[in-house]
Amino acid sequence: MHLTDIWFLLIAVLWTGYLVLEGFDFGVGMLLPAVAKEPVDRQVTLRTIGPVWDGNEVWLLVAGGATFAAFPFWYATLFSGFYLALLVILVALIVRGLALEYRNKLPDGAWHRRWDLAITIGSAVPALLWGVALANIVRGVPLDAQHNFTGNFFTLLNPYALLGGLTTLVLFALHGAIFLALKTHGPVRDRARALVLPLGGATALLAAAFLIWTQSYDGSWITWTLAVLAAVCLLGGIIASRAGRDGLGFLGTAATIVLAAATLFVTLYPNVLPSTTDPAFSLTTTNAASTHYTLTIMTWVAAVFTPIVLLYQSYTYWVFRGRLTRDDIPQAARQARAA
């Protein structure tokens, strides 16, 4: 296996890890109005992701940085062609981060409601647009002979990409609902569990349509197997959650995201960004890669620091592994009465 193939695999792993971890973050943010009717319940809901959401975003930074260093031509074409969509995602992530940090700075109900709305929108927009971006990467975009994107923002909003965006939007909402069921007791958990079945049904329909459409581009027995396994894990996660096995339910939706992302990256390989203008203009793991020396240095750096980051993040999840209830938020309850 060449270094270019190894780094394509590593980047796929990094993006997949980001989708799994930020997926439930986004889901919790999107479901905030639905699962938290009282101020104290909103505190419970947001505290489930409070200790981990910024650590989860590290995966985005590492994935983006690795893409830039290992495949600079892919990065350049992607970020120039998808500039407006990525800018909207960046603004949404900044607004969401500000909301999570600032909403508790004042004991004022109106202040909280404004930041809660920002959290909901700031979670839904990236959940939708990451799906749109991934779908366009797999389907391909118009590129010229110099690998420059020749379309515009509306080129990216094709039916296949919008279906991909809706799929990630609903899948992340389901992932977040099951995470809330796993991490809470009381009214928040009850409402989150009640959402699992309708969200699961919508996810199954959209994901099936999206993955079958994806197979029509360049499907193989490997991608069909991955897609079927993703469907099995989704069904298993829904059944487990409804049976009260929240941990298994969460593993089911996490595995669904992993297998769905694997289906997309296997379908994409050896391209990293196909051209719909002419297949000869496509960016591949060969013509988009950095030099062998650069990839060698990156491999050594990744071998040293990746285990450290994984250990630190695992420790964070272990420390905050308990369930949350209203009794854990005495100060928030007092603020609610004041508001």
Coordinates of C-alpha atoms in Angstrom, one line a residue:
M1 CA 0.0 0.0 0.0
H2 CA 1.4 3.4 -0.9
L3 CA 1.6 6.4 1.5
T4 CA -1.1 8.2 -0.6
D5 CA -3.5 5.3 0.0
I6 CA -2.7 5.2 3.7
W7 CA -3.4 8.9 4.1
F8 CA -6.6 8.6 2.1
L9 CA -7.6 5.9 4.7
L10 CA -6.5 8.1 7.6
I11 CA -8.4 11.1 6.4
A12 CA -11.5 8.9 5.9
V13 CA -11.1 7.7 9.5
L14 CA -10.7 11.3 10.8
W15 CA -13.8 12.6 8.9
T16 CA -15.8 9.6 10.0
G17 CA -14.8 10.1 13.6
Y18 CA -15.8 13.7 13.4
L19 CA -19.3 12.8 12.0
V20 CA -19.8 10.2 14.8
L21 CA -18.8 12.5 17.6
E22 CA -20.2 15.8 16.3
G23 CA -23.2 14.0 15.0
F24 CA -24.7 13.5 18.5
D25 CA -23.6 17.1 19.4
F26 CA -25.6 18.4 16.5
G27 CA -28.5 16.1 17.3
V28 CA -28.7 17.3 20.9
G29 CA -28.6 20.9 19.7
M30 CA -31.3 20.4 17.1
L31 CA -33.6 18.5 19.6
L32 CA -33.2 21.1 22.3
P33 CA -36.7 22.7 21.8
A34 CA -38.4 19.3 21.5
V35 CA -36.9 17.5 24.6
A36 CA -36.5 20.4 27.0
K37 CA -39.7 22.3 27.9
E38 CA -38.5 23.7 31.2
P39 CA -35.4 25.9 31.8
V40 CA -33.9 23.3 34.1
D41 CA -34.4 20.6 31.4
R42 CA -32.6 22.8 28.9
Q43 CA -29.7 22.9 31.4
V44 CA -29.8 19.1 31.7
T45 CA -29.8 18.7 27.9
L46 CA -26.9 21.0 27.2
R47 CA -24.8 19.6 30.1
T48 CA -24.8 16.3 28.3
I49 CA -22.5 17.7 25.6
G50 CA -20.9 20.5 27.7
P51 CA -17.7 18.7 28.6
V52 CA -17.1 17.1 25.2
W53 CA -18.4 19.3 22.3
D54 CA -15.3 21.4 21.8
G55 CA -13.1 18.2 22.0
N56 CA -15.2 16.7 19.3
E57 CA -14.6 19.7 17.1
V58 CA -10.8 18.9 17.3
W59 CA -11.5 16.1 14.9
L60 CA -12.7 18.6 12.3
L61 CA -9.5 20.7 12.7
V62 CA -7.3 17.6 12.4
A63 CA -9.3 16.2 9.5
G64 CA -9.1 19.6 7.6
G65 CA -5.4 20.0 8.5
A66 CA -4.6 16.5 7.3
T67 CA -6.5 17.0 4.1
F68 CA -4.5 20.2 3.5
A69 CA -1.1 18.6 4.2
A70 CA -1.6 15.2 2.5
F71 CA -3.7 16.3 -0.5
P72 CA -3.2 20.0 -1.1
F73 CA -4.7 20.1 -4.5
W74 CA -7.8 18.4 -3.2
Y75 CA -8.0 20.9 -0.4
A76 CA -7.5 23.8 -2.7
T77 CA -10.2 22.8 -5.2
L78 CA -12.6 21.8 -2.4
F79 CA -12.3 24.9 -0.4
S80 CA -12.4 27.3 -3.4
G81 CA -15.3 25.5 -5.0
F82 CA -17.3 24.9 -1.9
Y83 CA -16.3 28.3 -0.4
L84 CA -19.8 29.7 0.3
A85 CA -21.1 26.5 1.7
L86 CA -18.1 26.0 4.0
L87 CA -18.3 29.6 5.1
V88 CA -21.9 29.1 6.1
I89 CA -20.9 26.0 8.1
L90 CA -18.0 27.9 9.8
V91 CA -20.3 30.8 10.8
A92 CA -22.9 28.3 12.1
L93 CA -20.2 26.5 14.2
I94 CA -18.9 29.8 15.6
V95 CA -22.4 30.9 16.5
R96 CA -23.1 27.6 18.1
G97 CA -19.9 27.7 20.1
L98 CA -20.6 31.2 21.3
A99 CA -24.1 30.2 22.4
L100 CA -22.8 27.2 24.4
E101 CA -20.3 29.4 26.1
Y102 CA -22.4 32.5 26.8
R103 CA -25.9 31.3 27.4
N104 CA -25.3 30.8 31.2
K105 CA -23.5 34.1 31.7
L106 CA -26.7 35.9 32.7
P107 CA -29.6 34.6 34.7
D108 CA -32.1 36.0 32.3
G109 CA -34.8 34.0 30.5
A110 CA -34.9 36.0 27.3
W111 CA -31.1 35.8 27.1
H112 CA -31.2 32.1 27.4
R113 CA -34.0 31.7 24.8
R114 CA -32.0 33.7 22.2
W115 CA -28.8 31.6 22.7
D116 CA -30.9 28.4 22.7
L117 CA -32.3 29.4 19.3
A118 CA -28.7 30.0 18.1
I119 CA -27.7 26.5 19.4
T120 CA -30.6 24.9 17.5
I121 CA -29.9 26.7 14.2
G122 CA -26.1 26.4 14.6
S123 CA -26.5 22.6 15.0
A124 CA -29.0 22.1 12.1
V125 CA -27.1 24.1 9.5
P126 CA -23.8 22.1 9.7
A127 CA -25.7 18.8 10.0
L128 CA -27.5 19.6 6.7
L129 CA -24.5 21.1 4.8
W130 CA -22.0 18.5 5.7
G131 CA -24.3 15.9 4.0
V132 CA -24.6 18.2 1.0
A133 CA -20.8 18.5 0.8
L134 CA -20.1 14.8 1.2
A135 CA -22.7 13.9 -1.5
N136 CA -21.1 16.4 -3.9
I137 CA -17.6 15.0 -3.3
V138 CA -18.8 11.4 -4.1
R139 CA -21.0 12.4 -7.1
G140 CA -18.4 14.8 -8.4
V141 CA -18.4 18.4 -9.5
P142 CA -17.5 20.2 -12.7
L143 CA -13.7 20.6 -12.9
D144 CA -11.6 21.9 -15.8
A145 CA -8.2 20.5 -16.9
Q146 CA -6.4 22.5 -14.2
H147 CA -8.8 21.0 -11.5
N148 CA -10.5 24.3 -10.9
F149 CA -14.2 24.2 -9.9
T150 CA -16.3 25.7 -12.8
G151 CA -19.7 25.6 -11.2
N152 CA -21.3 27.9 -8.6
F153 CA -23.1 27.6 -5.2
F154 CA -26.3 26.4 -6.8
T155 CA -24.4 23.6 -8.7
L156 CA -23.9 22.1 -5.3
L157 CA -27.7 22.1 -4.5
N158 CA -28.6 19.2 -6.8
P159 CA -31.2 16.7 -5.8
Y160 CA -28.7 14.0 -4.9
A161 CA -26.7 16.4 -2.6
L162 CA -29.9 17.7 -1.0
L163 CA -31.0 14.1 -0.3
G164 CA -27.6 13.5 1.3
G165 CA -28.0 16.6 3.4
L166 CA -31.5 15.6 4.6
T167 CA -30.1 12.1 5.4
T168 CA -27.3 13.5 7.7
L169 CA -29.7 16.0 9.2
V170 CA -32.2 13.3 10.4
L171 CA -29.5 10.7 11.2
F172 CA -27.7 13.1 13.5
A173 CA -31.0 14.0 15.1
L174 CA -31.6 10.3 15.8
H175 CA -28.0 9.9 17.1
G176 CA -28.6 12.8 19.4
A177 CA -31.9 11.5 20.7
I178 CA -30.4 8.1 21.6
F179 CA -27.4 9.9 23.2
L180 CA -29.8 11.9 25.4
A181 CA -31.6 8.7 26.4
L182 CA -28.2 7.3 27.4
K183 CA -27.1 10.3 29.3
T184 CA -30.1 11.5 31.2
H185 CA -32.9 10.5 33.6
G186 CA -36.3 12.1 33.9
P187 CA -38.4 14.1 31.4
V188 CA -35.6 14.7 28.9
R189 CA -34.9 11.0 28.6
D190 CA -38.6 10.2 28.2
R191 CA -39.1 12.8 25.4
A192 CA -35.8 11.7 23.7
R193 CA -36.9 8.1 23.7
A194 CA -40.3 9.1 22.3
L195 CA -38.5 10.7 19.3
V196 CA -36.4 7.6 18.5
L197 CA -39.1 5.8 16.5
P198 CA -40.3 8.6 14.2
L199 CA -36.7 9.8 13.7
G200 CA -35.6 6.2 13.0
G201 CA -38.3 5.7 10.4
A202 CA -37.4 8.9 8.6
T203 CA -33.7 8.1 8.8
A204 CA -34.3 4.6 7.4
L205 CA -36.2 5.9 4.4
L206 CA -33.8 8.7 3.5
A207 CA -30.7 6.7 4.1
A208 CA -31.9 3.8 2.0
A209 CA -32.8 6.1 -0.9
F210 CA -29.4 7.9 -0.6
L211 CA -27.2 4.8 -0.3
I212 CA -29.1 3.1 -3.2
W213 CA -28.6 6.2 -5.3
T214 CA -24.9 6.3 -4.4
Q215 CA -24.5 2.7 -5.6
S216 CA -25.8 3.8 -9.0
Y217 CA -22.6 5.8 -9.5
D218 CA -20.0 3.2 -8.9
G219 CA -21.4 0.5 -6.7
S220 CA -19.5 -2.7 -6.0
W221 CA -20.1 -5.8 -3.8
I222 CA -18.0 -4.1 -1.1
T223 CA -20.1 -0.9 -1.0
W224 CA -23.3 -2.9 -1.2
T225 CA -22.2 -5.0 1.8
L226 CA -21.3 -1.8 3.8
A227 CA -24.6 -0.3 2.9
V228 CA -26.6 -3.4 4.0
L229 CA -24.6 -3.5 7.3
A230 CA -25.3 0.2 7.9
A231 CA -29.1 -0.6 7.5
V232 CA -28.8 -3.6 9.9
C233 CA -27.0 -1.4 12.5
L234 CA -29.6 1.3 12.2
L235 CA -32.4 -1.1 12.7
G236 CA -30.6 -2.7 15.6
G237 CA -29.9 0.7 17.2
I238 CA -33.6 1.7 17.0
I239 CA -34.8 -1.7 18.5
A240 CA -32.2 -1.5 21.3
S241 CA -33.1 2.0 22.2
R242 CA -36.8 1.2 22.3
A243 CA -36.0 -1.8 24.5
G244 CA -34.3 0.5 27.0
R245 CA -30.8 -0.7 26.0
D246 CA -29.5 2.8 25.5
G247 CA -25.8 1.9 25.3
L248 CA -26.5 -0.6 22.5
G249 CA -28.7 1.9 20.8
F250 CA -26.0 4.5 20.7
L251 CA -23.5 2.0 19.4
G252 CA -26.0 1.1 16.7
T253 CA -26.3 4.6 15.4
A254 CA -22.6 5.2 15.7
A255 CA -21.9 2.1 13.7
T256 CA -24.5 3.3 11.1
I257 CA -22.6 6.5 10.6
V258 CA -19.3 4.7 10.4
L259 CA -20.6 2.2 7.8
A260 CA -22.4 4.9 5.8
A261 CA -19.2 7.0 5.7
A262 CA -17.2 3.9 4.7
T263 CA -19.6 3.3 1.8
L264 CA -19.1 6.9 0.5
F265 CA -15.3 6.8 0.8
V266 CA -15.0 3.3 -0.8
T267 CA -17.2 4.5 -3.6
L268 CA -15.0 7.6 -4.0
Y269 CA -11.6 5.8 -4.1
P270 CA -9.2 6.2 -5.9
N271 CA -10.7 9.6 -6.7
V272 CA -10.8 12.2 -4.1
L273 CA -12.9 14.6 -6.2
P274 CA -14.4 13.3 -9.5
S275 CA -14.9 15.6 -12.4
T276 CA -18.4 15.6 -14.0
T277 CA -16.9 17.5 -17.0
D278 CA -14.4 14.8 -18.0
P279 CA -13.2 11.9 -15.9
A280 CA -9.6 12.7 -17.0
F281 CA -9.9 16.0 -15.0
S282 CA -10.7 14.2 -11.8
L283 CA -8.5 14.6 -8.7
T284 CA -7.1 11.3 -7.5
T285 CA -5.0 10.0 -4.6
T286 CA -2.1 10.3 -7.0
N287 CA -2.3 13.7 -8.7
A288 CA -3.7 15.5 -5.6
A289 CA -1.1 14.2 -3.1
S290 CA 1.9 15.9 -1.4
T291 CA 5.4 14.7 -1.9
H292 CA 6.6 11.4 -0.5
Y293 CA 8.8 13.2 1.9
T294 CA 5.9 15.3 3.3
L295 CA 3.7 12.2 3.7
T296 CA 6.6 10.3 5.5
I297 CA 7.0 13.1 8.0
M298 CA 3.2 13.3 8.5
T299 CA 3.1 9.6 9.1
W300 CA 5.6 9.7 11.9
V301 CA 3.9 12.7 13.6
A302 CA 0.5 10.9 13.4
A303 CA 2.0 7.7 14.8
V304 CA 3.2 9.6 17.9
F305 CA 0.4 12.1 18.6
T306 CA -2.7 10.2 17.6
P307 CA -2.6 7.7 20.5
I308 CA -2.1 10.6 22.9
V309 CA -5.2 12.5 21.6
L310 CA -7.3 9.3 21.7
L311 CA -6.3 8.5 25.3
Y312 CA -7.1 12.1 26.4
Q313 CA -10.5 12.1 24.8
S314 CA -11.3 8.7 26.1
Y315 CA -10.4 9.8 29.6
T316 CA -12.8 12.8 29.2
Y317 CA -15.7 10.6 28.2
W318 CA -14.9 8.3 31.1
V319 CA -14.9 11.1 33.7
F320 CA -18.2 12.4 32.5
R321 CA -19.8 9.0 31.9
G322 CA -22.7 9.4 34.4
R323 CA -26.3 10.3 33.7
L324 CA -27.7 13.7 34.5
T325 CA -31.0 14.6 36.2
R326 CA -32.7 17.8 37.3
D327 CA -31.1 17.3 40.8
D328 CA -27.7 18.0 39.2
I329 CA -28.8 21.5 38.2
P330 CA -29.8 23.4 41.5
Q331 CA -28.5 26.7 40.3
A332 CA -30.2 26.5 36.9
A333 CA -33.5 25.8 38.8
R334 CA -33.1 29.0 40.7
Q335 CA -32.4 30.9 37.6
A336 CA -35.5 29.5 36.0
R337 CA -37.7 30.8 38.8
A338 CA -36.0 34.2 38.6
A339 CA -36.7 34.3 34.8

